[in-house]
mmCIF file of C-alpha atoms in Angstrom:
data_model
loop_
_atom_site.group_PDB
_atom_site.id
_atom_site.type_symbol
_atom_site.label_atom_id
_atom_site.label_comp_id
_atom_site.label_asym_id
_atom_site.label_seq_id
_atom_site.Cartn_x
_atom_site.Cartn_y
_atom_site.Cartn_z
ATOM 1 C CA MET A 1077 6.026 170.470 -119.466
ATOM 2 C CA ALA A 1078 4.825 174.020 -120.042
ATOM 3 C CA ASP A 1079 1.133 174.448 -120.738
ATOM 4 C CA MET A 1080 0.945 175.681 -124.316
ATOM 5 C CA GLY A 1081 -2.791 175.399 -124.852
ATOM 6 C CA GLY A 1082 -3.381 179.105 -125.473
ATOM 7 C CA GLU A 1083 -0.459 179.423 -127.847
ATOM 8 C CA ARG A 1084 -1.507 176.325 -129.759
ATOM 9 C CA VAL A 1085 -5.070 177.613 -130.154
ATOM 10 C CA THR A 1086 -3.696 180.882 -131.509
ATOM 11 C CA GLU A 1087 -1.578 178.970 -134.036
ATOM 12 C CA ALA A 1088 -4.464 176.740 -135.103
ATOM 13 C CA VAL A 1089 -6.846 179.663 -135.611
ATOM 14 C CA ALA A 1090 -4.156 181.527 -137.578
ATOM 15 C CA SER A 1091 -3.707 178.446 -139.779
ATOM 16 C CA ALA A 1092 -7.443 178.177 -140.446
ATOM 17 C CA VAL A 1093 -7.809 181.899 -141.059
ATOM 18 C CA ALA A 1094 -4.920 181.877 -143.532
ATOM 19 C CA LEU A 1095 -6.792 179.233 -145.531
ATOM 20 C CA LEU A 1096 -10.057 181.175 -145.373
ATOM 21 C CA ARG A 1097 -8.406 184.363 -146.563
ATOM 22 C CA THR A 1098 -7.223 182.689 -149.752
ATOM 23 C CA ALA A 1099 -10.892 182.145 -150.629
ATOM 24 C CA VAL A 1100 -12.508 185.261 -149.176
ATOM 25 C CA ASP A 1101 -13.926 186.226 -152.588
ATOM 26 C CA ARG A 1102 -15.383 182.773 -153.295
ATOM 27 C CA ASP A 1103 -19.000 181.646 -152.800
ATOM 28 C CA TRP A 1104 -19.066 180.024 -149.353
ATOM 29 C CA ALA A 1105 -22.835 179.818 -148.962
ATOM 30 C CA GLY A 1106 -23.462 177.783 -152.106
ATOM 31 C CA VAL A 1107 -20.698 175.221 -151.657
ATOM 32 C CA ARG A 1108 -20.831 172.199 -149.362
ATOM 33 C CA ALA A 1109 -17.866 171.778 -146.997
ATOM 34 C CA GLY A 1110 -16.334 168.426 -147.882
ATOM 35 C CA TRP A 1111 -18.364 165.511 -146.526
ATOM 36 C CA LEU A 1112 -20.381 167.716 -144.147
ATOM 37 C CA GLU A 1113 -24.010 168.663 -144.641
ATOM 38 C CA TRP A 1114 -23.109 172.302 -143.958
ATOM 39 C CA SER A 1115 -22.049 174.885 -146.498
ATOM 40 C CA CYS A 1116 -18.573 176.392 -146.272
ATOM 41 C CA ARG A 1117 -20.149 179.525 -144.757
ATOM 42 C CA GLU A 1118 -21.984 177.510 -142.102
ATOM 43 C CA THR A 1119 -18.820 175.549 -141.339
ATOM 44 C CA ALA A 1120 -16.686 178.671 -140.899
ATOM 45 C CA THR A 1121 -19.343 180.095 -138.575
ATOM 46 C CA HIS A 1122 -19.360 176.804 -136.673
ATOM 47 C CA ILE A 1123 -15.628 177.163 -135.950
ATOM 48 C CA ALA A 1124 -16.352 180.457 -134.204
ATOM 49 C CA GLU A 1125 -19.342 178.979 -132.370
ATOM 50 C CA ASP A 1126 -17.226 176.194 -130.897
ATOM 51 C CA LEU A 1127 -14.316 178.439 -129.953
ATOM 52 C CA ILE A 1128 -16.554 180.812 -127.991
ATOM 53 C CA ALA A 1129 -18.518 177.900 -126.498
ATOM 54 C CA TYR A 1130 -15.332 176.330 -125.113
ATOM 55 C CA ALA A 1131 -14.216 179.691 -123.733
ATOM 56 C CA GLY A 1132 -17.632 180.085 -122.119
ATOM 57 C CA GLN A 1133 -17.515 176.650 -120.502
ATOM 58 C CA LEU A 1134 -14.182 177.366 -118.834
ATOM 59 C CA ALA A 1135 -14.775 181.010 -117.992
ATOM 60 C CA GLY A 1136 -18.197 180.271 -116.509
ATOM 61 C CA ARG A 1137 -17.013 177.076 -114.759
ATOM 62 C CA ALA A 1138 -20.087 175.288 -116.159
ATOM 63 C CA GLN A 1139 -20.583 171.949 -114.394
ATOM 64 C CA ASP A 1140 -23.867 170.435 -115.548
ATOM 65 C CA ASP A 1141 -24.478 171.496 -119.148
ATOM 66 C CA TYR A 1142 -23.403 173.876 -121.882
ATOM 67 C CA VAL A 1143 -23.692 177.593 -121.127
ATOM 68 C CA PRO A 1144 -26.906 178.547 -123.014
ATOM 69 C CA PHE A 1145 -25.766 181.117 -125.553
ATOM 70 C CA GLU A 1146 -24.812 181.223 -129.223
ATOM 71 C CA ILE A 1147 -23.354 183.492 -131.874
ATOM 72 C CA ILE A 1148 -25.735 185.223 -134.270
ATOM 73 C CA LEU A 1149 -24.069 187.009 -137.167
ATOM 74 C CA GLU A 1150 -25.425 190.412 -138.111
ATOM 75 C CA GLU A 1151 -27.460 190.478 -141.295
ATOM 76 C CA GLY A 1152 -25.234 191.126 -144.275
ATOM 77 C CA THR A 1153 -22.043 189.741 -142.700
ATOM 78 C CA ASP A 1154 -19.735 188.786 -145.572
ATOM 79 C CA ASN A 1155 -16.895 186.269 -145.679
ATOM 80 C CA ALA A 1156 -14.393 188.816 -144.388
ATOM 81 C CA GLY A 1157 -16.676 189.459 -141.418
ATOM 82 C CA ILE A 1158 -16.895 185.760 -140.631
ATOM 83 C CA ILE A 1159 -13.113 185.541 -140.681
ATOM 84 C CA GLN A 1160 -12.998 188.409 -138.179
ATOM 85 C CA VAL A 1161 -15.422 186.552 -135.911
ATOM 86 C CA VAL A 1162 -13.289 183.384 -136.093
ATOM 87 C CA GLU A 1163 -10.179 185.393 -135.184
ATOM 88 C CA THR A 1164 -11.946 187.132 -132.296
ATOM 89 C CA THR A 1165 -13.370 183.956 -130.785
ATOM 90 C CA GLY A 1166 -9.933 182.348 -131.101
ATOM 91 C CA VAL A 1167 -8.440 185.179 -129.049
ATOM 92 C CA LEU A 1168 -11.171 184.771 -126.432
ATOM 93 C CA LEU A 1169 -10.503 181.035 -126.065
ATOM 94 C CA ALA A 1170 -6.722 181.480 -125.974
ATOM 95 C CA THR A 1171 -7.027 184.193 -123.331
ATOM 96 C CA THR A 1172 -9.390 182.078 -121.247
ATOM 97 C CA LEU A 1173 -6.943 179.164 -121.369
ATOM 98 C CA ARG A 1174 -4.056 181.362 -120.234
ATOM 99 C CA THR A 1175 -5.997 182.718 -117.265
ATOM 100 C CA THR A 1176 -7.730 179.544 -116.086
ATOM 101 C CA PRO A 1177 -6.066 177.692 -113.170
ATOM 102 C CA ARG A 1178 -4.742 174.229 -113.979
ATOM 103 C CA HIS A 1179 -7.179 172.369 -111.748
ATOM 104 C CA VAL A 1180 -10.376 173.890 -113.180
ATOM 105 C CA ARG A 1181 -12.678 171.545 -115.078
ATOM 106 C CA ALA A 1182 -15.929 172.335 -116.824
ATOM 107 C CA PHE A 1183 -18.737 170.382 -118.417
ATOM 108 C CA HIS A 1184 -18.169 168.523 -121.635
ATOM 109 C CA PRO A 1185 -20.114 165.326 -122.313
ATOM 110 C CA TYR A 1186 -17.406 163.100 -123.815
ATOM 111 C CA PRO A 1187 -16.659 160.725 -122.305
ATOM 112 C CA PHE A 1188 -16.626 161.529 -118.569
ATOM 113 C CA ARG A 1189 -18.670 164.766 -118.508
ATOM 114 C CA SER A 1190 -15.804 167.177 -117.896
ATOM 115 C CA ALA A 1191 -12.638 168.571 -119.447
ATOM 116 C CA GLY A 1192 -9.718 170.643 -118.211
ATOM 117 C CA ARG A 1193 -8.033 173.508 -119.980
ATOM 118 C CA GLU A 1194 -5.822 171.195 -122.045
ATOM 119 C CA GLY A 1195 -8.877 169.276 -123.183
ATOM 120 C CA PHE A 1196 -10.698 172.432 -124.232
ATOM 121 C CA ALA A 1197 -7.552 173.660 -125.967
ATOM 122 C CA ALA A 1198 -7.253 170.414 -127.907
ATOM 123 C CA MET A 1199 -10.930 170.464 -128.872
ATOM 124 C CA GLY A 1200 -10.652 174.073 -130.042
ATOM 125 C CA ILE A 1201 -7.575 173.265 -132.109
ATOM 126 C CA ALA A 1202 -9.328 170.267 -133.629
ATOM 127 C CA GLU A 1203 -12.390 172.324 -134.582
ATOM 128 C CA ALA A 1204 -10.237 174.945 -136.313
ATOM 129 C CA LEU A 1205 -8.026 172.491 -138.205
ATOM 130 C CA LEU A 1206 -10.611 169.890 -139.176
ATOM 131 C CA HIS A 1207 -13.218 172.361 -140.370
ATOM 132 C CA ALA A 1208 -10.587 174.336 -142.276
ATOM 133 C CA HIS A 1209 -9.871 171.021 -143.988
ATOM 134 C CA ASP A 1210 -13.584 170.534 -144.731
ATOM 135 C CA ILE A 1211 -13.857 174.009 -146.242
ATOM 136 C CA ALA A 1212 -10.679 173.488 -148.265
ATOM 137 C CA GLU A 1213 -12.102 170.248 -149.671
ATOM 138 C CA GLY A 1214 -15.326 171.957 -150.621
ATOM 139 C CA LEU A 1215 -13.510 174.771 -152.381
ATOM 140 C CA GLY A 1216 -10.895 172.522 -153.963
ATOM 141 C CA LEU A 1217 -7.967 174.056 -152.079
ATOM 142 C CA PRO A 1218 -4.906 172.385 -150.526
ATOM 143 C CA TYR A 1219 -4.597 172.548 -146.746
ATOM 144 C CA GLU A 1220 -2.167 171.069 -144.254
ATOM 145 C CA PRO A 1221 -1.461 172.585 -140.839
ATOM 146 C CA PRO A 1222 1.876 172.390 -138.975
ATOM 147 C CA ALA A 1223 2.341 168.800 -137.727
ATOM 148 C CA HIS A 1224 2.711 169.765 -134.067
ATOM 149 C CA LEU A 1225 -0.905 170.979 -133.950
ATOM 150 C CA PRO A 1226 -2.629 167.679 -134.849
ATOM 151 C CA GLU A 1227 -0.056 165.946 -132.636
ATOM 152 C CA TYR A 1228 -1.205 168.116 -129.720
ATOM 153 C CA VAL A 1229 -4.792 167.050 -130.383
ATOM 154 C CA LEU A 1230 -3.996 163.346 -130.690
ATOM 155 C CA THR A 1231 -1.962 163.186 -127.490
ATOM 156 C CA ARG A 1232 -4.654 164.955 -125.437
ATOM 157 C CA ILE A 1233 -8.067 163.838 -126.649
ATOM 158 C CA PHE A 1234 -7.355 160.741 -128.794
ATOM 159 C CA PRO A 1235 -5.323 158.677 -126.290
ATOM 160 C CA HIS A 1236 -6.923 155.467 -127.582
ATOM 161 C CA ILE A 1237 -5.567 156.012 -131.113
ATOM 162 C CA GLN A 1238 -2.191 154.701 -132.261
ATOM 163 C CA PRO A 1239 -0.406 157.928 -133.262
ATOM 164 C CA GLY A 1240 1.343 156.838 -136.476
ATOM 165 C CA ALA A 1241 4.108 158.650 -138.324
ATOM 166 C CA ASP A 1242 1.936 161.430 -139.790
ATOM 167 C CA PRO A 1243 -0.156 163.234 -137.135
ATOM 168 C CA TRP A 1244 -2.304 165.129 -139.640
ATOM 169 C CA ARG A 1245 -3.266 162.050 -141.676
ATOM 170 C CA THR A 1246 -3.861 160.155 -138.424
ATOM 171 C CA LEU A 1247 -6.209 162.865 -137.125
ATOM 172 C CA LEU A 1248 -8.095 162.981 -140.416
ATOM 173 C CA TRP A 1249 -8.497 159.200 -140.304
ATOM 174 C CA ALA A 1250 -9.511 159.233 -136.621
ATOM 175 C CA THR A 1251 -12.342 161.672 -137.405
ATOM 176 C CA GLY A 1252 -13.628 159.813 -140.457
ATOM 177 C CA ARG A 1253 -12.009 162.131 -142.988
ATOM 178 C CA GLY A 1254 -9.505 159.844 -144.654
ATOM 179 C CA ASP A 1255 -7.919 156.432 -144.907
ATOM 180 C CA LEU A 1256 -4.752 155.018 -143.368
ATOM 181 C CA PRO A 1257 -3.035 151.903 -144.724
ATOM 182 C CA GLY A 1258 -3.714 148.917 -142.497
ATOM 183 C CA ARG A 1259 -6.465 150.592 -140.497
ATOM 184 C CA ALA A 1260 -10.200 150.149 -140.886
ATOM 185 C CA PRO A 1261 -12.252 153.207 -141.858
ATOM 186 C CA VAL A 1262 -13.650 155.216 -138.953
ATOM 187 C CA THR A 1263 -17.407 155.741 -139.094
ATOM 188 C CA ALA A 1264 -18.064 157.028 -135.563
ATOM 189 C CA TRP A 1265 -15.819 158.856 -133.103
ATOM 190 C CA ARG A 1266 -15.781 161.107 -130.042
ATOM 191 C CA TRP A 1267 -13.292 163.203 -128.131
ATOM 192 C CA ASN A 1268 -11.769 161.314 -125.204
ATOM 193 C CA ASN A 1269 -11.027 163.752 -122.392
ATOM 194 C CA ASN A 1270 -9.212 162.400 -119.354
ATOM 195 C CA LEU A 1271 -11.008 160.848 -116.407
ATOM 196 C CA VAL A 1272 -10.797 162.630 -113.037
ATOM 197 C CA LEU A 1273 -12.008 160.987 -109.819
ATOM 198 C CA ASP A 1274 -12.601 162.773 -106.534
ATOM 199 C CA SER A 1275 -11.894 161.733 -102.959
ATOM 200 C CA ASP A 1276 -12.066 163.761 -99.766
ATOM 201 C CA ARG A 1277 -8.639 165.395 -100.004
ATOM 202 C CA LEU A 1278 -7.459 164.423 -103.477
ATOM 203 C CA THR A 1279 -8.313 164.373 -107.131
ATOM 204 C CA LEU A 1280 -7.094 161.426 -109.203
ATOM 205 C CA GLU A 1281 -6.312 162.919 -112.605
ATOM 206 C CA GLY A 1282 -5.918 160.660 -115.626
ATOM 207 C CA VAL A 1283 -2.594 161.138 -117.400
ATOM 208 C CA SER A 1284 -2.688 161.845 -121.136
ATOM 209 C CA PRO A 1285 -0.056 160.432 -123.514
ATOM 210 C CA ALA A 1286 1.495 163.899 -123.711
ATOM 211 C CA ALA A 1287 1.833 164.113 -119.929
ATOM 212 C CA ALA A 1288 3.085 160.515 -119.763
ATOM 213 C CA ALA A 1289 5.804 161.253 -122.320
ATOM 214 C CA ASP A 1290 6.942 164.266 -120.309
ATOM 215 C CA LEU A 1291 6.946 162.372 -117.006
ATOM 216 C CA ALA A 1292 8.839 159.441 -118.506
ATOM 217 C CA ALA A 1293 11.446 161.863 -119.867
ATOM 218 C CA GLY A 1294 12.027 163.441 -116.452
ATOM 219 C CA GLY A 1295 9.511 166.300 -116.610
ATOM 220 C CA SER A 1296 6.588 167.252 -114.391
ATOM 221 C CA GLY A 1297 3.795 166.078 -116.684
ATOM 222 C CA GLY A 1298 2.212 169.521 -116.346
ATOM 223 C CA PHE A 1299 1.668 169.120 -112.588
ATOM 224 C CA ASP A 1300 3.162 171.053 -109.700
ATOM 225 C CA TRP A 1301 4.699 168.477 -107.338
ATOM 226 C CA VAL A 1302 5.464 168.490 -103.661
ATOM 227 C CA VAL A 1303 9.181 168.537 -102.892
ATOM 228 C CA GLY A 1304 10.779 165.291 -103.981
ATOM 229 C CA GLY A 1305 8.233 164.403 -106.646
ATOM 230 C CA PRO A 1306 7.437 162.725 -108.848
ATOM 231 C CA TYR A 1307 8.660 159.404 -107.458
ATOM 232 C CA GLN A 1308 10.440 156.954 -109.761
ATOM 233 C CA GLY A 1309 7.490 154.563 -109.815
ATOM 234 C CA THR A 1310 5.317 157.271 -111.381
ATOM 235 C CA ARG A 1311 7.896 157.838 -114.102
ATOM 236 C CA GLU A 1312 8.081 154.104 -114.827
ATOM 237 C CA ALA A 1313 4.288 153.845 -114.971
ATOM 238 C CA SER A 1314 4.260 156.791 -117.382
ATOM 239 C CA GLY A 1315 6.606 154.873 -119.635
ATOM 240 C CA MET A 1316 4.137 151.970 -119.618
ATOM 241 C CA VAL A 1317 1.332 154.326 -120.641
ATOM 242 C CA LEU A 1318 3.434 155.750 -123.461
ATOM 243 C CA LYS A 1319 4.343 152.302 -124.815
ATOM 244 C CA ALA A 1320 0.702 151.216 -124.782
ATOM 245 C CA TYR A 1321 -0.329 154.411 -126.580
ATOM 246 C CA GLU A 1322 2.317 153.987 -129.266
ATOM 247 C CA ALA A 1323 1.201 150.379 -129.760
ATOM 248 C CA GLY A 1324 -2.446 151.420 -130.074
ATOM 249 C CA VAL A 1325 -3.595 149.335 -127.089
ATOM 250 C CA HIS A 1326 -3.891 152.060 -124.441
ATOM 251 C CA ARG A 1327 -7.240 152.318 -122.683
ATOM 252 C CA PRO A 1328 -6.969 155.674 -120.906
ATOM 253 C CA GLU A 1329 -9.364 154.870 -118.059
ATOM 254 C CA PHE A 1330 -7.036 151.976 -117.177
ATOM 255 C CA GLY A 1331 -3.859 153.992 -117.272
ATOM 256 C CA LEU A 1332 -2.063 156.189 -114.750
ATOM 257 C CA PHE A 1333 -3.612 158.773 -112.430
ATOM 258 C CA VAL A 1334 -1.683 161.527 -110.686
ATOM 259 C CA LEU A 1335 -2.866 162.169 -107.125
ATOM 260 C CA VAL A 1336 -3.351 165.898 -106.598
ATOM 261 C CA ARG A 1337 -3.976 167.435 -103.185
ATOM 262 C CA ARG A 1338 -7.031 169.685 -103.208
ATOM 263 C CA GLU A 1339 -5.792 172.160 -100.604
ATOM 264 C CA ASP A 1340 -2.842 173.415 -102.677
ATOM 265 C CA ASP A 1341 -3.103 171.714 -106.112
ATOM 266 C CA LEU A 1342 0.191 169.898 -105.549
ATOM 267 C CA ALA A 1343 0.732 166.391 -106.886
ATOM 268 C CA VAL A 1344 1.729 163.887 -104.203
ATOM 269 C CA GLY A 1345 1.964 160.577 -106.068
ATOM 270 C CA GLY A 1346 0.752 158.264 -108.802
ATOM 271 C CA MET A 1347 -1.693 155.369 -108.914
ATOM 272 C CA GLY A 1348 -3.080 153.309 -111.723
ATOM 273 C CA PHE A 1349 -3.485 150.066 -113.580
ATOM 274 C CA HIS A 1350 -0.945 147.902 -115.356
ATOM 275 C CA GLY A 1351 -3.270 147.581 -118.330
ATOM 276 C CA ALA A 1352 -6.881 146.855 -119.192
ATOM 277 C CA PRO A 1353 -8.804 144.021 -117.500
ATOM 278 C CA ASP A 1354 -8.187 140.540 -118.872
ATOM 279 C CA GLU A 1355 -10.931 138.212 -120.130
ATOM 280 C CA GLU A 1356 -11.776 137.239 -116.553
ATOM 281 C CA GLY A 1357 -12.112 140.858 -115.456
ATOM 282 C CA ARG A 1358 -8.858 140.897 -113.490
ATOM 283 C CA VAL A 1359 -6.675 143.985 -113.483
ATOM 284 C CA GLU A 1360 -3.514 144.829 -111.562
ATOM 285 C CA ILE A 1361 -3.156 148.076 -109.648
ATOM 286 C CA GLY A 1362 -0.068 149.872 -108.349
ATOM 287 C CA TYR A 1363 0.829 153.142 -106.657
ATOM 288 C CA ASP A 1364 3.497 155.261 -105.030
ATOM 289 C CA LEU A 1365 3.720 158.466 -103.010
ATOM 290 C CA VAL A 1366 6.410 161.083 -102.749
ATOM 291 C CA GLU A 1367 8.395 160.173 -99.658
ATOM 292 C CA GLY A 1368 7.694 163.389 -97.761
ATOM 293 C CA VAL A 1369 3.904 162.913 -97.748
ATOM 294 C CA ARG A 1370 3.716 159.275 -96.712
ATOM 295 C CA GLY A 1371 1.926 158.278 -93.546
ATOM 296 C CA ARG A 1372 -0.974 160.713 -94.029
ATOM 297 C CA GLY A 1373 -3.502 158.297 -95.511
ATOM 298 C CA TYR A 1374 -3.321 159.626 -99.063
ATOM 299 C CA ALA A 1375 -2.601 156.253 -100.664
ATOM 300 C CA THR A 1376 -5.429 154.562 -98.735
ATOM 301 C CA GLU A 1377 -7.882 157.293 -99.685
ATOM 302 C CA ALA A 1378 -6.909 157.211 -103.371
ATOM 303 C CA LEU A 1379 -6.884 153.413 -103.577
ATOM 304 C CA ARG A 1380 -10.344 153.232 -102.044
ATOM 305 C CA ALA A 1381 -11.691 155.748 -104.593
ATOM 306 C CA LEU A 1382 -10.060 154.050 -107.575
ATOM 307 C CA SER A 1383 -11.104 150.579 -106.424
ATOM 308 C CA GLU A 1384 -14.726 151.631 -105.970
ATOM 309 C CA TRP A 1385 -14.764 153.164 -109.444
ATOM 310 C CA ALA A 1386 -13.203 150.103 -111.066
ATOM 311 C CA LEU A 1387 -15.364 147.495 -109.348
ATOM 312 C CA ALA A 1388 -18.523 149.383 -110.293
ATOM 313 C CA ARG A 1389 -17.745 148.635 -113.961
ATOM 314 C CA ASP A 1390 -19.098 145.599 -115.766
ATOM 315 C CA ASP A 1391 -15.678 144.679 -117.171
ATOM 316 C CA VAL A 1392 -13.857 144.538 -113.804
ATOM 317 C CA HIS A 1393 -14.408 141.714 -111.324
ATOM 318 C CA THR A 1394 -11.143 141.534 -109.390
ATOM 319 C CA LEU A 1395 -8.342 143.946 -108.537
ATOM 320 C CA PHE A 1396 -4.974 142.616 -107.471
ATOM 321 C CA ALA A 1397 -1.719 144.092 -106.228
ATOM 322 C CA THR A 1398 1.678 142.474 -105.851
ATOM 323 C CA ILE A 1399 3.702 143.908 -102.961
ATOM 324 C CA ASP A 1400 7.217 143.195 -101.738
ATOM 325 C CA ARG A 1401 7.155 141.241 -98.500
ATOM 326 C CA ALA A 1402 9.370 143.896 -96.909
ATOM 327 C CA ASN A 1403 7.005 146.745 -97.829
ATOM 328 C CA ILE A 1404 4.882 146.705 -94.676
ATOM 329 C CA PRO A 1405 3.338 150.201 -95.176
ATOM 330 C CA SER A 1406 2.035 149.280 -98.648
ATOM 331 C CA GLN A 1407 0.583 146.051 -97.286
ATOM 332 C CA GLY A 1408 -1.230 148.157 -94.721
ATOM 333 C CA VAL A 1409 -2.705 150.355 -97.450
ATOM 334 C CA VAL A 1410 -4.291 147.489 -99.386
ATOM 335 C CA SER A 1411 -5.488 145.826 -96.187
ATOM 336 C CA ARG A 1412 -7.272 148.968 -95.028
ATOM 337 C CA VAL A 1413 -9.079 149.169 -98.369
ATOM 338 C CA GLY A 1414 -10.251 145.564 -98.043
ATOM 339 C CA PHE A 1415 -7.760 143.597 -100.138
ATOM 340 C CA THR A 1416 -6.956 140.148 -98.780
ATOM 341 C CA LYS A 1417 -3.976 137.859 -99.310
ATOM 342 C CA ALA A 1418 -4.337 135.611 -102.344
ATOM 343 C CA SER A 1419 -0.847 134.072 -102.496
ATOM 344 C CA GLU A 1420 2.702 134.653 -101.301
ATOM 345 C CA ASP A 1421 6.243 133.466 -101.726
ATOM 346 C CA ALA A 1422 9.609 134.361 -100.242
ATOM 347 C CA GLU A 1423 9.677 137.805 -101.900
ATOM 348 C CA VAL A 1424 6.156 139.076 -102.633
ATOM 349 C CA ILE A 1425 2.596 138.859 -101.417
ATOM 350 C CA ALA A 1426 -0.357 139.050 -103.814
ATOM 351 C CA TYR A 1427 -3.520 140.742 -102.592
ATOM 352 C CA GLU A 1428 -6.974 140.700 -104.176
ATOM 353 C CA LEU A 1429 -10.196 142.649 -103.932
ATOM 354 C CA GLY A 1430 -13.343 141.488 -105.734
ATOM 355 C CA ARG A 1431 -16.962 142.439 -105.967
#
């Protein structure tokens, strides 16, 4: 799965700019942009502000807050000048995405206080497309971007949303800009960047629906793997994530995580949940490692980190794992983390860990 974030941002900005150019001679300052409180001029400027802000977050590796700067247009800047600023900030974000290493994350508040380059790409694309739509509505113009652009956004930062057959209408609905048959109106929404957890030697990186689809189809999911990876269990778990996403029941924090080794940014395995917690707060966990890296404590380290995170939540009371009786190494992993036997039969042993 090639990282296309920079290319997609370039396409999205070109799509928005093409719309703006059709109305360059119109009054932007005196017309409200769709349902927004801003004028069309303010909204076009806002596109540029967000594009450069996202580039700044990644380029500056901001970790605790937004980089404290903003765009101020020169006095007398006309609509054509604003379009030039939008184009320029789009180039800056696309270039930043192309030159930022895969593992880099920077501050963004929603929902886990960080985003990677794919997250910032998706947010930049969304800002360009959605605000072009707002401006088009205000000016009474038609606008519809290429379908693969809203699909990119949905599969990266709206993993909790059932995708539907029309990505653009789904994205408009998901951001409170339209209706979809059979779905309740959306009155509040946020981006949903993936969760990343840290341990001593690993990062546990939440898998987006886009990455899950690629892994399930035999791809890399956007990760560089150690020789022999990913293991079949990771591909099967990715298929489970994809099915849940398509059904609209996926909760991304209870999906699949890829285990990435800090020292070389290589993925060594997968670990995650078989779904969200049930009404009693029970949730099943599973994992695998690429064969060549087993026996080094990676699974134990990752399971301890993921278990601590899960059991610190109000909606999780018990973790359980079902392990083949013959799989002695995996039984050792759960035992070292503190799981205890809950039941067993001739083929499997069930282990539990509670608060």
